[in-house]
Amino acid sequence: MANEHTGFWLALLDFGNGEEERRKNWNAYCYWRFGEFLRQLIAPAELKNIREKIDLPSGFTGDFERCWEQFAADLGGHPQIPKLNSFMDFSGTELTDNVSLAGRLLIGANFRETVFKGQTADFRGAEFFGLTEFDGADFFQLKSNSHNDFGASFSRSTFHDLATFDRVKFPYLTMFDGVEFRDSASFSQAEFWSRTAELNVSHGGEVQFDLTQFHGTVAFWKAKFGTASFIGAEMKKAADFHDAVFCSSINFNNARFQGTSMFRKATFWRPPKFFEAELHEDVTFSEANWKVAEESYRRSFRRNGSKVRTDAEGAMRAWDRLALIMSQREKLPERHEFFRLKMRAQRQRDGLGLLSFLNLLFDKTSDYGWSVGRALSCWSAQFVVMGAVHFGLALNCSSGSDAGWLQVLKHGILLSFANSHAFLRLAAGDGWLHGSRDAIVNSCPTDWPFVYIGLAQAVLGPILLFLVLLTLRNRFRLG
């Protein structure tokens, strides 16, 4: 919880007339008291850049020092730095007014379990040193204000050390665009999502990580997103989205994943966009849940046909891009997963028609060339079923024959197998199964039913055999 210096920092936060003066007072005090400490942490060139960025003063007068000494004395003395962590400690407090720490130096900032109840929380352009903690902070208590562009913003701020935002509840619009995380960052179980009536947003929250740089590992394990944008973001080490839930559109266009990328068991409500994105070769979407994403443009769930076509067309482009990325990374299971999603989206786009019917058959008979078991079942079932038809016809024609029904059934299945593979000429005059053909066809006074059955099987059989070979090739190909 908050320490004995929390009151000092809250007083300093409000010291001055207007935001500009308060910001300058904060930074001037921090640099006056802790400048030497900061010079030990960072290189001179970097400190110079920081000073220019947040407008630090170049020098301090005697009047300046006397003013701050009096200010500190009134509040019980200057805070000391016994340790870098939790130095500026606001943990467990309730901040009822608008919070602005924009453009400020923050050392060991601790906002664990802090509740923000103003209309905005502004950290734009801030410089965070030491461990920064926002774990369990609640920004959803912010009062709604339709005139504000954001609820919480960290735009263009820099986190020089580890930053944790685990289990944080963010408001409708949260900005992390242009942020630089010099060390690892964690957003595990964070919620960028809400269905609260106060915020009046039925589709959830929104967060922007556009052009954000993650120099260390970043974890979004079990995070829940509304609309999320990572356009141009750069993740230089591992990125973990394991079990994350994306409840609305997600945009990774032009993002760069330079380390292991984990989307295992993630749930997507819309097809994600990865156009011009660079994914590390160690990327996985295994066990990801795409069911809701498919429902978002499924005709059975939508009434507006033109909207379905537009959304399905967009989904096809998204799935096609991911299939291409997985193909380049030699991720065959994932590549085929996105190919199947693309083909199903195409069926939704085209509606009823011959091509959609053939598309459906391709899906049901072989899972678009991936399910060996399904393709084998369809291939074998067709000649077994037609063999039973042969058996029924022959048995009806030869009701007075002494031939056993098991023998007739065997010849019926063998003839059906030969018909399904007519190119092998197994039932021809010199073929191995010619005897089965004679046993079945000659049992009836007319052969026309067997001719039509044979023609149908001569077309269907090679197609189903091709699907079996296709699934085997897709499953076991080496390149």
XYZ file of C-alpha atoms in Angstrom:
479
model
C 0.000 0.000 0.000
C 0.978 3.651 -0.182
C 3.931 4.705 2.008
C 4.621 7.764 4.137
C 5.684 9.839 1.119
C 2.462 9.393 -0.868
C 1.068 12.657 0.511
C 4.214 14.464 -0.615
C 3.846 13.260 -4.219
C 0.148 14.116 -4.300
C 0.926 17.616 -3.051
C 3.699 18.029 -5.600
C 1.339 16.862 -8.304
C -0.948 19.834 -7.550
C 1.792 22.418 -6.912
C 1.429 25.268 -9.389
C -1.149 27.168 -11.392
C -2.162 25.229 -14.463
C -0.900 21.995 -15.940
C 2.167 23.508 -17.604
C 3.461 25.067 -14.395
C 2.715 21.941 -12.344
C 4.600 19.790 -14.843
C 7.640 22.082 -14.738
C 7.590 22.170 -10.944
C 7.469 18.387 -10.697
C 10.347 17.855 -13.104
C 12.429 20.654 -11.639
C 12.113 19.215 -8.141
C 12.857 15.663 -9.283
C 15.904 16.715 -11.257
C 17.162 18.971 -8.466
C 16.860 16.204 -5.853
C 17.581 13.094 -7.916
C 19.563 14.325 -10.893
C 22.746 12.694 -9.623
C 20.895 9.445 -9.140
C 19.526 9.599 -12.703
C 22.989 10.311 -14.087
C 24.127 7.027 -12.597
C 21.323 5.166 -14.348
C 21.562 6.482 -17.885
C 24.159 7.703 -20.355
C 24.812 11.462 -20.690
C 23.505 11.560 -24.263
C 20.293 9.852 -23.193
C 19.872 12.249 -20.259
C 20.293 15.157 -22.619
C 17.514 13.805 -24.823
C 15.255 13.364 -21.808
C 15.934 16.898 -20.610
C 14.987 18.281 -23.991
C 11.901 16.075 -24.229
C 10.361 17.086 -20.904
C 11.854 20.590 -20.661
C 14.075 20.198 -17.613
C 15.670 23.396 -16.267
C 19.359 23.943 -16.929
C 20.232 25.291 -13.488
C 18.864 26.136 -10.036
C 19.052 29.402 -8.070
C 19.209 29.895 -4.332
C 15.619 31.112 -4.305
C 14.605 27.930 -6.086
C 16.285 25.740 -3.486
C 14.833 27.711 -0.548
C 11.370 27.394 -2.053
C 11.670 23.601 -2.291
C 13.183 23.254 1.136
C 10.211 25.089 2.610
C 7.786 23.020 0.534
C 9.360 19.774 1.785
C 9.503 20.960 5.390
C 5.778 21.670 5.351
C 5.197 18.081 4.246
C 7.537 16.336 6.650
C 10.787 16.397 4.680
C 12.179 15.241 1.347
C 11.534 11.664 0.193
C 14.724 9.630 0.104
C 15.530 6.755 -2.220
C 16.142 3.726 -0.016
C 15.380 1.544 -3.051
C 14.385 2.170 -6.617
C 11.171 0.134 -6.452
C 7.990 1.775 -5.108
C 9.707 5.114 -4.556
C 6.851 7.162 -5.971
C 4.152 5.084 -4.343
C 0.461 5.665 -5.125
C -0.605 2.057 -4.555
C -4.078 1.432 -3.183
C -5.140 5.072 -3.378
C -8.248 6.559 -4.992
C -7.559 9.451 -7.339
C -10.872 11.266 -7.703
C -9.736 14.101 -9.990
C -8.190 14.041 -13.416
C -4.671 12.643 -13.144
C -1.948 14.196 -15.250
C 1.607 12.930 -15.045
C 2.235 13.782 -18.674
C 5.802 14.725 -19.516
C 7.086 13.966 -16.019
C 9.999 12.085 -14.520
C 8.689 9.086 -12.599
C 11.042 7.015 -10.448
C 9.903 3.643 -9.130
C 6.250 4.496 -9.830
C 3.850 2.170 -8.048
C 0.158 2.350 -8.965
C -0.798 -1.158 -7.811
C -4.531 -1.402 -7.031
C -4.914 2.344 -7.630
C -8.427 3.449 -8.598
C -8.731 6.300 -11.090
C -12.049 8.122 -10.709
C -11.504 11.276 -12.704
C -12.282 11.680 -16.381
C -8.783 11.072 -17.744
C -5.471 9.589 -16.692
C -2.713 11.260 -18.682
C 0.817 9.816 -18.759
C 1.751 11.039 -22.227
C 5.459 11.574 -22.767
C 6.390 10.465 -19.228
C 9.797 8.936 -18.437
C 9.534 5.899 -16.140
C 12.662 4.740 -14.282
C 12.936 1.652 -12.133
C 10.220 -0.965 -11.775
C 6.879 0.508 -12.850
C 3.804 -1.232 -11.460
C 0.167 -0.800 -12.387
C -0.937 -4.311 -11.376
C -4.615 -4.444 -10.477
C -5.178 -0.737 -11.178
C -8.744 0.172 -12.111
C -9.269 2.759 -14.837
C -12.874 1.674 -15.384
C -13.960 3.937 -12.545
C -13.249 6.906 -14.798
C -16.337 9.040 -15.279
C -17.626 8.991 -18.842
C -16.938 12.110 -20.832
C -17.831 12.008 -24.518
C -15.711 15.112 -25.162
C -12.464 13.398 -24.157
C -10.367 11.704 -26.821
C -9.074 9.090 -24.398
C -9.592 7.646 -20.950
C -5.964 6.757 -20.266
C -2.960 7.629 -22.394
C 0.708 6.656 -22.240
C 1.450 7.947 -25.740
C 5.160 8.509 -26.513
C 6.206 7.663 -22.966
C 9.329 5.617 -22.207
C 9.647 2.777 -19.714
C 13.372 2.376 -19.010
C 12.925 -0.715 -16.841
C 10.412 -3.502 -16.239
C 6.760 -2.413 -16.486
C 3.832 -4.515 -15.281
C 0.163 -3.918 -16.070
C -1.176 -7.297 -14.941
C -4.927 -7.464 -14.247
C -5.386 -3.776 -15.062
C -8.861 -2.660 -16.109
C -8.638 -0.013 -18.779
C -11.321 2.406 -20.023
C -12.889 2.623 -23.448
C -9.930 4.209 -25.239
C -6.395 3.546 -24.007
C -3.365 4.875 -25.857
C 0.044 3.217 -25.860
C 0.992 4.500 -29.307
C 4.644 5.408 -29.789
C 5.598 4.025 -26.356
C 9.071 2.562 -25.899
C 9.480 -0.326 -23.473
C 13.255 -0.620 -22.942
C 12.830 -3.727 -20.767
C 10.170 -6.419 -20.469
C 6.491 -5.541 -20.203
C 3.589 -7.579 -18.877
C -0.134 -7.111 -19.546
C -1.201 -10.562 -18.347
C -4.954 -10.770 -17.650
C -5.348 -7.067 -18.423
C -8.806 -6.035 -19.662
C -9.164 -3.567 -22.507
C -12.860 -4.341 -22.545
C -16.153 -3.314 -21.008
C -19.877 -3.669 -21.473
C -20.740 -1.083 -18.830
C -23.720 1.136 -19.440
C -21.752 4.135 -18.194
C -19.299 3.933 -21.061
C -22.150 3.224 -23.491
C -20.098 0.878 -25.674
C -21.601 -2.482 -26.472
C -18.609 -3.684 -28.498
C -15.994 -3.279 -25.748
C -12.970 -1.107 -25.218
C -10.231 0.086 -27.536
C -6.469 0.126 -27.173
C -3.772 1.379 -29.526
C -0.203 0.113 -29.534
C 0.630 1.685 -32.894
C 4.392 2.135 -33.472
C 5.101 0.871 -29.953
C 8.551 -0.670 -29.419
C 8.993 -3.628 -27.101
C 12.739 -4.165 -26.613
C 12.219 -6.948 -24.066
C 9.686 -9.727 -23.817
C 6.023 -8.772 -23.717
C 3.213 -10.854 -22.242
C -0.486 -10.503 -22.988
C -1.329 -13.874 -21.440
C -5.112 -14.155 -20.933
C -5.562 -10.478 -21.775
C -8.987 -9.442 -23.061
C -9.201 -6.904 -25.867
C -12.000 -4.976 -27.482
C -10.771 -3.186 -30.592
C -6.978 -3.470 -30.653
C -4.399 -1.947 -32.959
C -0.698 -2.865 -33.143
C 0.000 -1.148 -36.469
C 3.751 -0.807 -36.964
C 4.527 -2.178 -33.504
C 7.938 -3.802 -33.059
C 8.446 -6.741 -30.711
C 12.147 -7.513 -30.581
C 11.873 -10.505 -28.251
C 9.204 -13.049 -27.349
C 5.563 -11.952 -27.550
C 3.056 -14.064 -25.641
C -0.663 -13.829 -26.511
C -1.415 -17.268 -25.082
C -5.111 -17.576 -24.164
C -5.777 -13.941 -25.103
C -9.289 -12.999 -26.211
C -9.814 -10.480 -29.025
C -13.467 -9.442 -28.791
C -13.482 -7.131 -31.800
C -11.188 -6.204 -34.690
C -7.448 -6.744 -34.251
C -4.882 -5.082 -36.512
C -1.226 -6.160 -36.673
C -0.538 -4.544 -40.060
C 3.154 -3.677 -40.572
C 4.022 -5.089 -37.132
C 7.367 -6.856 -36.666
C 7.682 -9.928 -34.453
C 11.415 -10.595 -34.124
C 11.147 -13.237 -31.404
C 8.969 -16.216 -30.552
C 5.313 -15.323 -31.128
C 2.692 -17.267 -29.191
C -1.014 -17.118 -30.076
C -1.779 -20.583 -28.707
C -5.389 -21.015 -27.558
C -6.167 -17.381 -28.357
C -9.783 -16.568 -29.241
C -10.570 -14.251 -32.143
C -13.989 -12.685 -32.709
C -12.894 -11.156 -36.025
C -10.296 -12.242 -38.608
C -6.983 -10.628 -37.541
C -5.094 -8.429 -39.994
C -1.405 -9.191 -40.530
C -0.826 -7.425 -43.856
C 2.854 -6.566 -44.404
C 3.584 -7.956 -40.934
C 6.812 -9.844 -40.225
C 6.359 -12.916 -38.055
C 9.198 -14.864 -36.458
C 9.680 -18.402 -37.774
C 8.819 -19.649 -34.271
C 5.195 -18.547 -34.386
C 2.227 -20.676 -33.427
C -1.539 -20.353 -33.670
C -2.125 -23.906 -32.449
C -5.503 -24.527 -30.806
C -6.619 -20.962 -31.551
C -10.398 -20.523 -31.534
C -11.715 -19.106 -34.830
C -15.366 -20.144 -34.453
C -16.691 -16.735 -33.431
C -14.624 -15.047 -36.160
C -16.340 -17.242 -38.741
C -19.752 -16.484 -37.278
C -19.109 -12.760 -37.735
C -19.697 -13.107 -41.498
C -21.814 -16.266 -41.652
C -25.056 -15.934 -43.583
C -27.011 -17.897 -41.007
C -26.167 -15.193 -38.434
C -26.517 -12.128 -40.667
C -29.475 -10.734 -42.613
C -27.734 -8.113 -44.722
C -26.446 -9.994 -47.760
C -24.264 -7.160 -49.075
C -22.667 -6.745 -45.634
C -21.961 -10.478 -45.504
C -20.247 -10.329 -48.890
C -18.116 -7.373 -47.850
C -17.098 -8.910 -44.520
C -16.469 -12.328 -46.072
C -14.300 -10.727 -48.739
C -12.243 -8.999 -46.048
C -11.992 -12.271 -44.136
C -10.719 -14.052 -47.242
C -7.919 -11.521 -47.596
C -7.006 -11.857 -43.921
C -6.979 -15.680 -43.989
C -5.083 -15.709 -47.285
C -2.363 -13.472 -45.847
C -1.950 -15.680 -42.775
C -1.853 -18.804 -44.943
C 0.951 -17.243 -46.977
C 2.916 -16.318 -43.840
C 2.554 -19.831 -42.424
C 3.617 -21.326 -45.756
C 6.747 -19.176 -45.758
C 7.489 -20.331 -42.216
C 6.939 -24.011 -43.151
C 4.083 -24.183 -40.639
C 1.958 -26.636 -42.615
C -0.820 -27.331 -40.065
C -1.362 -23.602 -39.462
C -1.089 -22.867 -43.171
C -3.816 -25.365 -43.968
C -5.960 -24.101 -41.096
C -6.010 -20.630 -42.645
C -6.607 -22.109 -46.103
C -9.698 -23.899 -44.752
C -10.912 -20.681 -43.121
C -10.459 -18.857 -46.414
C -12.425 -21.484 -48.344
C -15.297 -21.347 -45.860
C -15.332 -17.548 -46.090
C -15.496 -17.864 -49.875
C -18.555 -20.074 -49.515
C -20.216 -17.402 -47.372
C -19.336 -14.720 -49.897
C -20.667 -16.615 -52.928
C -23.914 -17.828 -51.371
C -25.908 -20.547 -53.115
C -24.479 -21.835 -56.379
C -22.546 -24.622 -58.043
C -19.148 -23.432 -56.855
C -20.381 -23.115 -53.287
C -21.807 -26.634 -53.505
C -18.484 -28.005 -54.746
C -16.747 -26.012 -52.026
C -19.001 -27.655 -49.441
C -18.291 -31.127 -50.850
C -14.553 -30.456 -50.684
C -15.019 -29.515 -47.027
C -17.195 -32.481 -46.064
C -15.286 -35.176 -47.956
C -11.728 -34.282 -46.935
C -11.690 -31.127 -44.765
C -10.218 -29.281 -47.736
C -7.523 -31.856 -48.333
C -6.356 -32.241 -44.721
C -8.339 -35.030 -43.037
C -6.913 -38.394 -44.135
C -9.499 -40.276 -42.098
C -12.434 -38.399 -43.623
C -11.125 -38.856 -47.178
C -10.492 -42.583 -46.612
C -13.972 -43.005 -45.154
C -15.645 -41.334 -48.140
C -13.519 -43.237 -50.654
C -14.187 -46.637 -49.093
C -17.822 -45.885 -48.256
C -18.758 -45.123 -51.848
C -17.700 -48.499 -53.265
C -18.997 -50.405 -50.237
C -22.400 -48.712 -50.530
C -22.570 -49.223 -54.283
C -21.404 -52.784 -53.736
C -24.447 -53.261 -51.531
C -26.609 -51.850 -54.354
C -25.059 -54.383 -56.738
C -25.760 -57.088 -54.192
C -29.412 -56.052 -53.869
C -29.983 -55.967 -57.639
C -28.267 -59.307 -58.213
C -30.053 -60.973 -55.318
C -33.400 -59.753 -56.641
C -32.660 -61.049 -60.116
C -31.389 -64.443 -58.977
C -33.913 -65.199 -56.261
C -34.043 -68.825 -57.364
C -30.293 -69.249 -57.627
C -28.324 -71.538 -55.362
C -25.502 -68.993 -55.000
C -24.923 -67.984 -51.364
C -25.712 -64.399 -50.448
C -22.241 -63.879 -48.971
C -20.731 -64.841 -52.309
C -23.048 -62.410 -54.117
C -22.168 -59.616 -51.666
C -18.454 -60.232 -52.193
C -18.798 -60.043 -55.968
C -20.929 -56.910 -55.653
C -18.287 -55.078 -53.594
C -15.455 -56.255 -55.861
C -17.323 -55.066 -58.959
C -18.005 -51.742 -57.249
C -14.287 -51.415 -56.450
C -13.429 -52.145 -60.086
C -15.945 -49.540 -61.315
C -14.483 -46.917 -58.966
C -11.054 -47.499 -60.494
C -12.064 -48.021 -64.111
C -8.693 -46.730 -65.306
C -7.143 -49.951 -63.906
C -9.434 -52.103 -66.149
C -9.927 -54.608 -63.338
C -13.317 -55.740 -64.697
C -12.245 -55.918 -68.351
C -12.168 -59.202 -70.226
C -8.679 -60.038 -69.001
C -8.952 -58.194 -65.659
C -8.603 -59.773 -62.235
C -12.179 -58.974 -61.285
C -13.851 -59.942 -64.570
C -15.418 -62.943 -62.828
C -17.138 -60.672 -60.313
C -18.573 -58.605 -63.139
C -19.970 -61.693 -64.841
C -21.378 -63.010 -61.567
C -23.319 -59.791 -60.908
C -24.257 -58.508 -64.389
C -25.168 -61.888 -65.844
C -27.526 -62.535 -62.941
C -30.009 -60.068 -64.436
C -31.725 -60.199 -67.844
C -30.742 -56.601 -68.539
C -27.475 -54.852 -67.678
C -28.566 -51.201 -67.974
C -28.707 -50.498 -64.184
C -25.124 -51.710 -63.846
C -24.004 -49.584 -66.804
C -25.273 -46.361 -65.235
C -23.892 -47.305 -61.836
C -20.537 -48.032 -63.423
C -20.472 -44.689 -65.232
C -21.231 -42.792 -62.022
C -18.540 -44.666 -60.132
C -16.024 -44.184 -62.932
C -16.356 -40.431 -62.333
C -16.730 -40.368 -58.558
C -14.157 -43.009 -57.655
C -11.028 -41.276 -59.046
C -12.099 -37.981 -57.434
C -12.356 -39.557 -53.986
C -9.105 -41.465 -54.511
C -7.440 -38.201 -55.485
C -8.656 -36.640 -52.227
C -7.111 -39.519 -50.260
C -3.781 -38.996 -52.018
C -4.078 -35.213 -51.571
C -4.593 -35.490 -47.819
C -1.647 -37.874 -47.502
C 0.516 -35.523 -49.508
C -0.537 -32.483 -47.464
C 0.040 -34.267 -44.170
C 3.426 -35.809 -44.943
C 5.086 -33.652 -47.545
C 8.594 -32.512 -46.659
C 8.682 -29.355 -48.677
